[in-house]
PDB file of C-alpha atoms in Angstrom:
ATOM      1  CA  MET A   5     161.509 100.592  64.639  1.00 67.00           C
ATOM      2  CA  GLN A   6     161.575  98.611  67.685  1.00 79.00           C
ATOM      3  CA  GLU A   7     162.252 101.906  69.809  1.00 88.00           C
ATOM      4  CA  GLU A   8     159.015 102.998  67.928  1.00 93.00           C
ATOM      5  CA  LEU A   9     156.358 101.024  68.041  1.00 95.00           C
ATOM      6  CA  LYS A  10     157.087 101.510  72.083  1.00 94.00           C
ATOM      7  CA  GLN A  11     156.629 105.159  71.749  1.00 95.00           C
ATOM      8  CA  ILE A  12     153.643 104.774  70.146  1.00 96.00           C
ATOM      9  CA  ILE A  13     151.862 101.723  72.550  1.00 96.00           C
ATOM     10  CA  GLU A  14     153.380 104.008  75.428  1.00 95.00           C
ATOM     11  CA  LYS A  15     151.579 107.131  74.088  1.00 95.00           C
ATOM     12  CA  GLY A  16     148.483 104.528  72.949  1.00 96.00           C
ATOM     13  CA  ARG A  17     145.041 104.324  75.214  1.00 95.00           C
ATOM     14  CA  ARG A  18     142.565 102.262  73.017  1.00 97.00           C
ATOM     15  CA  ILE A  19     144.635  99.568  71.650  1.00 98.00           C
ATOM     16  CA  VAL A  20     143.195  97.062  69.576  1.00 98.00           C
ATOM     17  CA  PHE A  21     145.363  93.726  68.805  1.00 98.00           C
ATOM     18  CA  PHE A  22     144.393  91.917  65.403  1.00 98.00           C
ATOM     19  CA  GLY A  23     146.063  88.391  64.341  1.00 96.00           C
ATOM     20  CA  GLY A  24     146.186  85.939  62.567  1.00 93.00           C
ATOM     21  CA  ALA A  25     148.420  82.576  61.682  1.00 91.00           C
ATOM     22  CA  GLY A  26     151.663  84.290  62.436  1.00 93.00           C
ATOM     23  CA  VAL A  27     151.441  84.466  66.275  1.00 96.00           C
ATOM     24  CA  SER A  28     150.174  80.629  66.454  1.00 95.00           C
ATOM     25  CA  THR A  29     152.920  79.475  63.954  1.00 93.00           C
ATOM     26  CA  GLU A  30     155.431  80.410  66.875  1.00 93.00           C
ATOM     27  CA  SER A  31     154.033  78.501  69.139  1.00 95.00           C
ATOM     28  CA  GLY A  32     154.377  75.576  66.773  1.00 91.00           C
ATOM     29  CA  LEU A  33     151.732  74.771  64.896  1.00 91.00           C
ATOM     30  CA  PRO A  34     150.737  74.269  61.496  1.00 83.00           C
ATOM     31  CA  ASP A  35     149.773  76.248  58.836  1.00 78.00           C
ATOM     32  CA  PHE A  36     147.661  74.139  57.492  1.00 73.00           C
ATOM     33  CA  ARG A  37     147.645  76.805  54.467  1.00 69.00           C
ATOM     34  CA  SER A  38     151.280  76.910  53.810  1.00 72.00           C
ATOM     35  CA  GLU A  39     152.489  74.906  50.940  1.00 70.00           C
ATOM     36  CA  GLN A  40     153.700  72.099  52.538  1.00 76.00           C
ATOM     37  CA  GLY A  41     150.124  71.866  54.934  1.00 75.00           C
ATOM     38  CA  LEU A  42     148.357  71.989  51.135  1.00 68.00           C
ATOM     39  CA  TYR A  43     150.767  68.673  49.734  1.00 71.00           C
ATOM     40  CA  GLN A  44     150.347  66.621  53.023  1.00 85.00           C
ATOM     41  CA  ALA A  45     146.446  66.610  53.392  1.00 89.00           C
ATOM     42  CA  LYS A  46     146.524  66.022  49.215  1.00 90.00           C
ATOM     43  CA  GLN A  47     149.080  63.214  50.067  1.00 92.00           C
ATOM     44  CA  GLU A  48     147.982  61.609  52.646  1.00 92.00           C
ATOM     45  CA  TYR A  49     144.177  62.208  53.022  1.00 94.00           C
ATOM     46  CA  GLY A  50     142.995  62.946  49.326  1.00 94.00           C
ATOM     47  CA  TYR A  51     141.660  66.236  50.090  1.00 95.00           C
ATOM     48  CA  SER A  52     143.110  70.112  50.186  1.00 94.00           C
ATOM     49  CA  PRO A  53     142.753  71.510  53.486  1.00 93.00           C
ATOM     50  CA  GLU A  54     139.945  73.852  52.151  1.00 93.00           C
ATOM     51  CA  GLU A  55     137.968  70.960  51.227  1.00 96.00           C
ATOM     52  CA  MET A  56     137.748  68.679  53.999  1.00 96.00           C
ATOM     53  CA  LEU A  57     137.551  72.095  56.480  1.00 96.00           C
ATOM     54  CA  SER A  58     134.384  73.120  54.328  1.00 97.00           C
ATOM     55  CA  HIS A  59     130.653  72.478  55.246  1.00 98.00           C
ATOM     56  CA  SER A  60     129.314  70.725  53.064  1.00 98.00           C
ATOM     57  CA  PHE A  61     132.381  68.115  53.278  1.00 98.00           C
ATOM     58  CA  PHE A  62     131.664  67.736  57.106  1.00 98.00           C
ATOM     59  CA  MET A  63     128.247  66.674  56.109  1.00 98.00           C
ATOM     60  CA  LYS A  64     128.517  64.502  53.422  1.00 98.00           C
ATOM     61  CA  ASN A  65     132.137  63.480  55.093  1.00 98.00           C
ATOM     62  CA  GLN A  66     131.544  63.374  58.665  1.00 98.00           C
ATOM     63  CA  GLU A  67     134.277  60.396  59.403  1.00 98.00           C
ATOM     64  CA  LEU A  68     136.824  61.885  57.290  1.00 97.00           C
ATOM     65  CA  PHE A  69     136.644  65.746  58.448  1.00 98.00           C
ATOM     66  CA  PHE A  70     137.236  64.384  62.245  1.00 98.00           C
ATOM     67  CA  LYS A  71     139.959  62.719  61.626  1.00 97.00           C
ATOM     68  CA  TYR A  72     141.718  65.826  59.345  1.00 95.00           C
ATOM     69  CA  TYR A  73     140.875  68.265  62.381  1.00 96.00           C
ATOM     70  CA  LYS A  74     142.031  65.963  65.655  1.00 97.00           C
ATOM     71  CA  GLU A  75     145.283  64.795  64.024  1.00 93.00           C
ATOM     72  CA  ASN A  76     146.568  68.334  61.747  1.00 92.00           C
ATOM     73  CA  LEU A  77     144.094  71.096  63.658  1.00 93.00           C
ATOM     74  CA  ILE A  78     144.657  70.286  67.417  1.00 95.00           C
ATOM     75  CA  TRP A  79     148.018  70.779  69.222  1.00 93.00           C
ATOM     76  CA  GLN A  80     146.885  70.026  73.561  1.00 92.00           C
ATOM     77  CA  GLU A  81     150.962  69.911  73.395  1.00 93.00           C
ATOM     78  CA  ALA A  82     151.229  74.407  72.052  1.00 95.00           C
ATOM     79  CA  LEU A  83     152.086  76.711  74.905  1.00 97.00           C
ATOM     80  CA  PRO A  84     151.272  80.665  74.844  1.00 98.00           C
ATOM     81  CA  ASN A  85     154.463  82.605  73.098  1.00 97.00           C
ATOM     82  CA  ASP A  86     156.203  85.766  73.572  1.00 97.00           C
ATOM     83  CA  ALA A  87     153.722  87.986  71.300  1.00 97.00           C
ATOM     84  CA  HIS A  88     150.278  85.863  72.978  1.00 98.00           C
ATOM     85  CA  LEU A  89     152.060  87.048  77.006  1.00 98.00           C
ATOM     86  CA  ALA A  90     152.940  90.783  76.092  1.00 97.00           C
ATOM     87  CA  LEU A  91     149.561  90.570  75.224  1.00 98.00           C
ATOM     88  CA  ALA A  92     148.499  89.722  77.944  1.00 98.00           C
ATOM     89  CA  ARG A  93     150.394  91.563  79.999  1.00 97.00           C
ATOM     90  CA  LEU A  94     149.361  95.010  77.711  1.00 97.00           C
ATOM     91  CA  GLU A  95     145.928  94.246  78.874  1.00 97.00           C
ATOM     92  CA  GLN A  96     146.679  93.745  82.285  1.00 97.00           C
ATOM     93  CA  GLU A  97     147.829  96.833  81.940  1.00 95.00           C
ATOM     94  CA  GLY A  98     145.232  98.698  80.871  1.00 96.00           C
ATOM     95  CA  LYS A  99     146.509  99.652  77.540  1.00 96.00           C
ATOM     96  CA  LEU A 100     145.488  96.726  75.335  1.00 98.00           C
ATOM     97  CA  ARG A 101     140.920  96.754  74.865  1.00 98.00           C
ATOM     98  CA  ALA A 102     140.856  93.836  73.055  1.00 98.00           C
ATOM     99  CA  VAL A 103     142.729  91.063  70.940  1.00 98.00           C
ATOM    100  CA  VAL A 104     141.078  90.214  67.365  1.00 98.00           C
ATOM    101  CA  THR A 105     142.350  86.804  65.667  1.00 97.00           C
ATOM    102  CA  GLN A 106     141.365  84.470  63.017  1.00 94.00           C
ATOM    103  CA  ASN A 107     143.160  81.685  65.274  1.00 96.00           C
ATOM    104  CA  ILE A 108     141.039  78.651  66.781  1.00 96.00           C
ATOM    105  CA  ASP A 109     143.545  77.399  69.412  1.00 96.00           C
ATOM    106  CA  GLY A 110     142.372  79.394  71.533  1.00 97.00           C
ATOM    107  CA  LEU A 111     145.993  80.474  72.794  1.00 98.00           C
ATOM    108  CA  HIS A 112     144.813  84.053  73.682  1.00 98.00           C
ATOM    109  CA  GLN A 113     143.371  82.901  76.480  1.00 98.00           C
ATOM    110  CA  MET A 114     145.889  80.973  77.919  1.00 97.00           C
ATOM    111  CA  ALA A 115     148.452  83.410  78.426  1.00 98.00           C
ATOM    112  CA  GLY A 116     146.283  85.204  80.348  1.00 98.00           C
ATOM    113  CA  SER A 117     143.776  87.547  77.567  1.00 98.00           C
ATOM    114  CA  ARG A 118     140.012  88.353  78.961  1.00 97.00           C
ATOM    115  CA  THR A 119     138.733  90.273  75.902  1.00 98.00           C
ATOM    116  CA  VAL A 120     139.531  87.777  72.680  1.00 98.00           C
ATOM    117  CA  LEU A 121     137.698  87.674  69.590  1.00 98.00           C
ATOM    118  CA  GLU A 122     137.803  84.232  67.969  1.00 98.00           C
ATOM    119  CA  LEU A 123     136.552  85.072  64.186  1.00 96.00           C
ATOM    120  CA  HIS A 124     136.954  81.724  62.890  1.00 96.00           C
ATOM    121  CA  GLY A 125     135.867  80.260  66.523  1.00 97.00           C
ATOM    122  CA  SER A 126     137.486  77.224  68.978  1.00 98.00           C
ATOM    123  CA  VAL A 127     138.953  74.033  68.980  1.00 97.00           C
ATOM    124  CA  GLN A 128     138.518  74.010  72.797  1.00 97.00           C
ATOM    125  CA  ARG A 129     134.804  74.743  72.103  1.00 97.00           C
ATOM    126  CA  ASN A 130     132.074  72.301  70.848  1.00 98.00           C
ATOM    127  CA  TYR A 131     128.330  71.777  70.838  1.00 98.00           C
ATOM    128  CA  CYS A 132     125.926  68.450  70.208  1.00 98.00           C
ATOM    129  CA  MET A 133     124.231  69.798  66.886  1.00 98.00           C
ATOM    130  CA  GLU A 134     120.581  67.876  67.824  1.00 98.00           C
ATOM    131  CA  CYS A 135     120.462  69.276  71.486  1.00 98.00           C
ATOM    132  CA  GLY A 136     123.187  71.701  71.500  1.00 97.00           C
ATOM    133  CA  GLN A 137     124.835  70.796  74.549  1.00 98.00           C
ATOM    134  CA  PHE A 138     128.152  71.945  74.749  1.00 98.00           C
ATOM    135  CA  TYR A 139     131.158  69.387  75.651  1.00 98.00           C
ATOM    136  CA  ASP A 140     135.251  71.136  76.202  1.00 97.00           C
ATOM    137  CA  LEU A 141     138.226  69.545  73.964  1.00 97.00           C
ATOM    138  CA  ASP A 142     139.226  66.577  75.910  1.00 97.00           C
ATOM    139  CA  TYR A 143     135.638  65.692  75.362  1.00 98.00           C
ATOM    140  CA  ILE A 144     135.433  65.087  71.248  1.00 98.00           C
ATOM    141  CA  LEU A 145     139.167  63.444  72.163  1.00 98.00           C
ATOM    142  CA  ALA A 146     137.693  60.696  73.763  1.00 98.00           C
ATOM    143  CA  LYS A 147     137.369  57.447  72.542  1.00 97.00           C
ATOM    144  CA  GLU A 148     134.632  56.638  74.524  1.00 98.00           C
ATOM    145  CA  HIS A 149     132.720  59.723  73.324  1.00 98.00           C
ATOM    146  CA  CYS A 150     133.314  58.434  69.644  1.00 98.00           C
ATOM    147  CA  GLU A 151     131.647  56.277  66.683  1.00 98.00           C
ATOM    148  CA  GLY A 152     134.504  55.823  65.016  1.00 97.00           C
ATOM    149  CA  CYS A 153     136.643  59.139  64.447  1.00 97.00           C
ATOM    150  CA  ILE A 154     133.328  61.204  65.045  1.00 98.00           C
ATOM    151  CA  PRO A 155     132.328  62.681  68.510  1.00 98.00           C
ATOM    152  CA  ARG A 156     128.494  61.805  69.487  1.00 98.00           C
ATOM    153  CA  CYS A 157     126.314  63.902  72.253  1.00 98.00           C
ATOM    154  CA  LYS A 158     126.062  61.561  75.726  1.00 97.00           C
ATOM    155  CA  LYS A 159     122.621  62.881  76.661  1.00 97.00           C
ATOM    156  CA  CYS A 160     121.135  62.440  72.657  1.00 98.00           C
ATOM    157  CA  GLY A 161     123.613  60.648  70.146  1.00 98.00           C
ATOM    158  CA  GLY A 162     123.802  63.854  67.850  1.00 98.00           C
ATOM    159  CA  VAL A 163     127.369  64.440  65.868  1.00 98.00           C
ATOM    160  CA  VAL A 164     129.026  67.236  68.391  1.00 98.00           C
ATOM    161  CA  LYS A 165     130.415  69.703  66.058  1.00 98.00           C
ATOM    162  CA  PRO A 166     133.901  71.969  66.787  1.00 98.00           C
ATOM    163  CA  ASP A 167     132.513  75.537  67.563  1.00 98.00           C
ATOM    164  CA  VAL A 168     134.869  77.093  64.210  1.00 98.00           C
ATOM    165  CA  VAL A 169     133.697  78.533  60.985  1.00 97.00           C
ATOM    166  CA  LEU A 170     134.024  76.147  58.861  1.00 97.00           C
ATOM    167  CA  TYR A 171     134.529  77.147  55.121  1.00 95.00           C
ATOM    168  CA  GLU A 172     131.106  77.976  52.891  1.00 96.00           C
ATOM    169  CA  GLU A 173     130.087  79.515  56.436  1.00 97.00           C
ATOM    170  CA  ALA A 174     129.754  82.855  58.048  1.00 95.00           C
ATOM    171  CA  LEU A 175     131.238  84.800  60.608  1.00 95.00           C
ATOM    172  CA  SER A 176     128.843  84.853  63.510  1.00 96.00           C
ATOM    173  CA  ASP A 177     126.936  88.314  63.476  1.00 96.00           C
ATOM    174  CA  THR A 178     127.768  88.965  67.262  1.00 97.00           C
ATOM    175  CA  VAL A 179     131.910  88.857  66.582  1.00 97.00           C
ATOM    176  CA  LEU A 180     132.044  90.049  64.066  1.00 96.00           C
ATOM    177  CA  LYS A 181     130.769  93.230  64.737  1.00 97.00           C
ATOM    178  CA  GLU A 182     132.257  93.593  68.428  1.00 98.00           C
ATOM    179  CA  SER A 183     135.376  93.513  66.479  1.00 98.00           C
ATOM    180  CA  ILE A 184     134.095  96.056  64.090  1.00 97.00           C
ATOM    181  CA  ARG A 185     133.396  97.912  67.000  1.00 98.00           C
ATOM    182  CA  MET A 186     136.474  97.854  69.145  1.00 98.00           C
ATOM    183  CA  ILE A 187     138.965  98.254  65.389  1.00 98.00           C
ATOM    184  CA  ALA A 188     136.641 101.850  64.278  1.00 98.00           C
ATOM    185  CA  GLU A 189     137.161 102.297  68.544  1.00 98.00           C
ATOM    186  CA  ALA A 190     140.716 102.018  68.704  1.00 98.00           C
ATOM    187  CA  ASP A 191     143.197 105.142  68.930  1.00 98.00           C
ATOM    188  CA  VAL A 192     145.809 102.128  67.646  1.00 98.00           C
ATOM    189  CA  LEU A 193     145.757  99.132  65.906  1.00 98.00           C
ATOM    190  CA  ILE A 194     148.500  96.548  65.909  1.00 98.00           C
ATOM    191  CA  VAL A 195     148.352  93.768  63.083  1.00 97.00           C
ATOM    192  CA  GLY A 196     150.148  90.979  63.626  1.00 96.00           C
ATOM    193  CA  GLY A 197     150.516  87.559  61.461  1.00 93.00           C
ATOM    194  CA  THR A 198     148.420  88.116  59.511  1.00 92.00           C
ATOM    195  CA  SER A 199     149.451  88.543  55.491  1.00 87.00           C
ATOM    196  CA  LEU A 200     145.909  90.320  55.116  1.00 87.00           C
ATOM    197  CA  VAL A 201     144.101  88.369  52.205  1.00 82.00           C
ATOM    198  CA  VAL A 202     141.631  86.056  54.210  1.00 76.00           C
ATOM    199  CA  TYR A 203     138.326  87.845  54.325  1.00 78.00           C
ATOM    200  CA  PRO A 204     136.148  89.008  55.347  1.00 79.00           C
ATOM    201  CA  ALA A 205     138.487  89.321  58.424  1.00 76.00           C
ATOM    202  CA  ALA A 206     141.196  91.227  56.344  1.00 82.00           C
ATOM    203  CA  GLY A 207     139.114  93.388  55.373  1.00 91.00           C
ATOM    204  CA  LEU A 208     138.212  94.647  59.298  1.00 94.00           C
ATOM    205  CA  ILE A 209     141.402  96.987  59.248  1.00 94.00           C
ATOM    206  CA  ASP A 210     139.349  99.259  56.763  1.00 95.00           C
ATOM    207  CA  TYR A 211     137.121 100.602  59.874  1.00 97.00           C
ATOM    208  CA  PHE A 212     140.271 101.661  61.679  1.00 97.00           C
ATOM    209  CA  ASN A 213     140.360 105.435  62.073  1.00 96.00           C
ATOM    210  CA  GLY A 214     142.646 106.101  64.803  1.00 97.00           C
ATOM    211  CA  ASP A 215     146.023 107.738  65.051  1.00 96.00           C
ATOM    212  CA  ARG A 216     147.966 104.848  64.116  1.00 97.00           C
ATOM    213  CA  LEU A 217     148.062 101.164  62.090  1.00 97.00           C
ATOM    214  CA  VAL A 218     150.635  99.026  62.851  1.00 97.00           C
ATOM    215  CA  LEU A 219     152.441  95.918  60.286  1.00 97.00           C
ATOM    216  CA  ILE A 220     154.051  93.226  62.368  1.00 96.00           C
ATOM    217  CA  ASN A 221     154.278  89.860  59.753  1.00 95.00           C
ATOM    218  CA  LYS A 222     157.817  88.316  57.835  1.00 93.00           C
ATOM    219  CA  GLN A 223     156.362  88.916  54.403  1.00 92.00           C
ATOM    220  CA  PRO A 224     155.068  92.194  53.104  1.00 93.00           C
ATOM    221  CA  THR A 225     151.283  92.387  52.927  1.00 92.00           C
ATOM    222  CA  ALA A 226     149.076  94.036  50.517  1.00 86.00           C
ATOM    223  CA  ARG A 227     148.783  96.590  53.021  1.00 91.00           C
ATOM    224  CA  ASP A 228     151.923  97.828  53.938  1.00 93.00           C
ATOM    225  CA  ASN A 229     151.359 100.768  51.969  1.00 93.00           C
ATOM    226  CA  ARG A 230     149.274 102.091  54.699  1.00 92.00           C
ATOM    227  CA  ALA A 231     150.689 101.539  57.667  1.00 96.00           C
ATOM    228  CA  ASP A 232     152.837 103.635  59.984  1.00 96.00           C
ATOM    229  CA  LEU A 233     154.600 101.534  60.862  1.00 97.00           C
ATOM    230  CA  VAL A 234     155.617  98.074  60.093  1.00 97.00           C
ATOM    231  CA  LEU A 235     158.002  95.889  60.888  1.00 96.00           C
ATOM    232  CA  HIS A 236     158.707  92.820  58.795  1.00 96.00           C
ATOM    233  CA  ASP A 237     159.928  90.157  61.571  1.00 94.00           C
ATOM    234  CA  SER A 238     158.509  87.681  64.331  1.00 94.00           C
ATOM    235  CA  ILE A 239     156.498  88.665  65.746  1.00 94.00           C
ATOM    236  CA  GLY A 240     157.519  86.641  68.806  1.00 94.00           C
ATOM    237  CA  LYS A 241     160.236  88.893  69.022  1.00 93.00           C
ATOM    238  CA  VAL A 242     158.962  92.335  68.202  1.00 94.00           C
ATOM    239  CA  LEU A 243     156.253  92.418  71.151  1.00 93.00           C
ATOM    240  CA  ALA A 244     158.536  90.902  73.621  1.00 89.00           C
ATOM    241  CA  PHE A 245     160.075  93.770  73.928  1.00 71.00           C
ATOM    242  CA  SER A 246     157.061  96.265  73.831  1.00 62.00           C
TER     243      SER A 246
END
């Protein structure tokens, strides 16, 4: 199976990788959508992750939003794993055109990937909702910039919001269109670490009209029957030998 993947990658000229939470969990980041994540959130905070990470909850209860966000979605000690590193290497070799990701941790860039389309934004970017001033992650984590858990702009005092797409918010039209273009133009699409159930992102593979579709995920997905190659294994383990 891995030998077949190697051959697909060798023949590919316009490869695109589309990844989900499974790519990040192999770097030690928890999946807040898992049963454990759901249970822990309700026990500790009284709400589900989907509720606390919604636009309406953010607008009404910013203190609890930021408490949950900082304690559960930011993992500064996390490092790129074999999957991130393999994808960065493929880009450097001129094989991989882009990484399209549902993750918000910035680990692809840390590994060296340059063309990364972040469908759900990034914890590394934050902006003032009043004046638009951008801040890095360190800024919003520093207590001297916060009122309780809520980060404030040093220029105008406005709330500094993470540049991530919350539930009830639309994906960036620019990022979405570029992701569709990259996938539509790809001759090989490698999908990894995603169960393909979170829409609209999961629907992106419908734009693929290339030669070979590869699915790598520990659990079966609803699209396995459409793929040319399916590998039910660790994304890092599979790509490390690609």
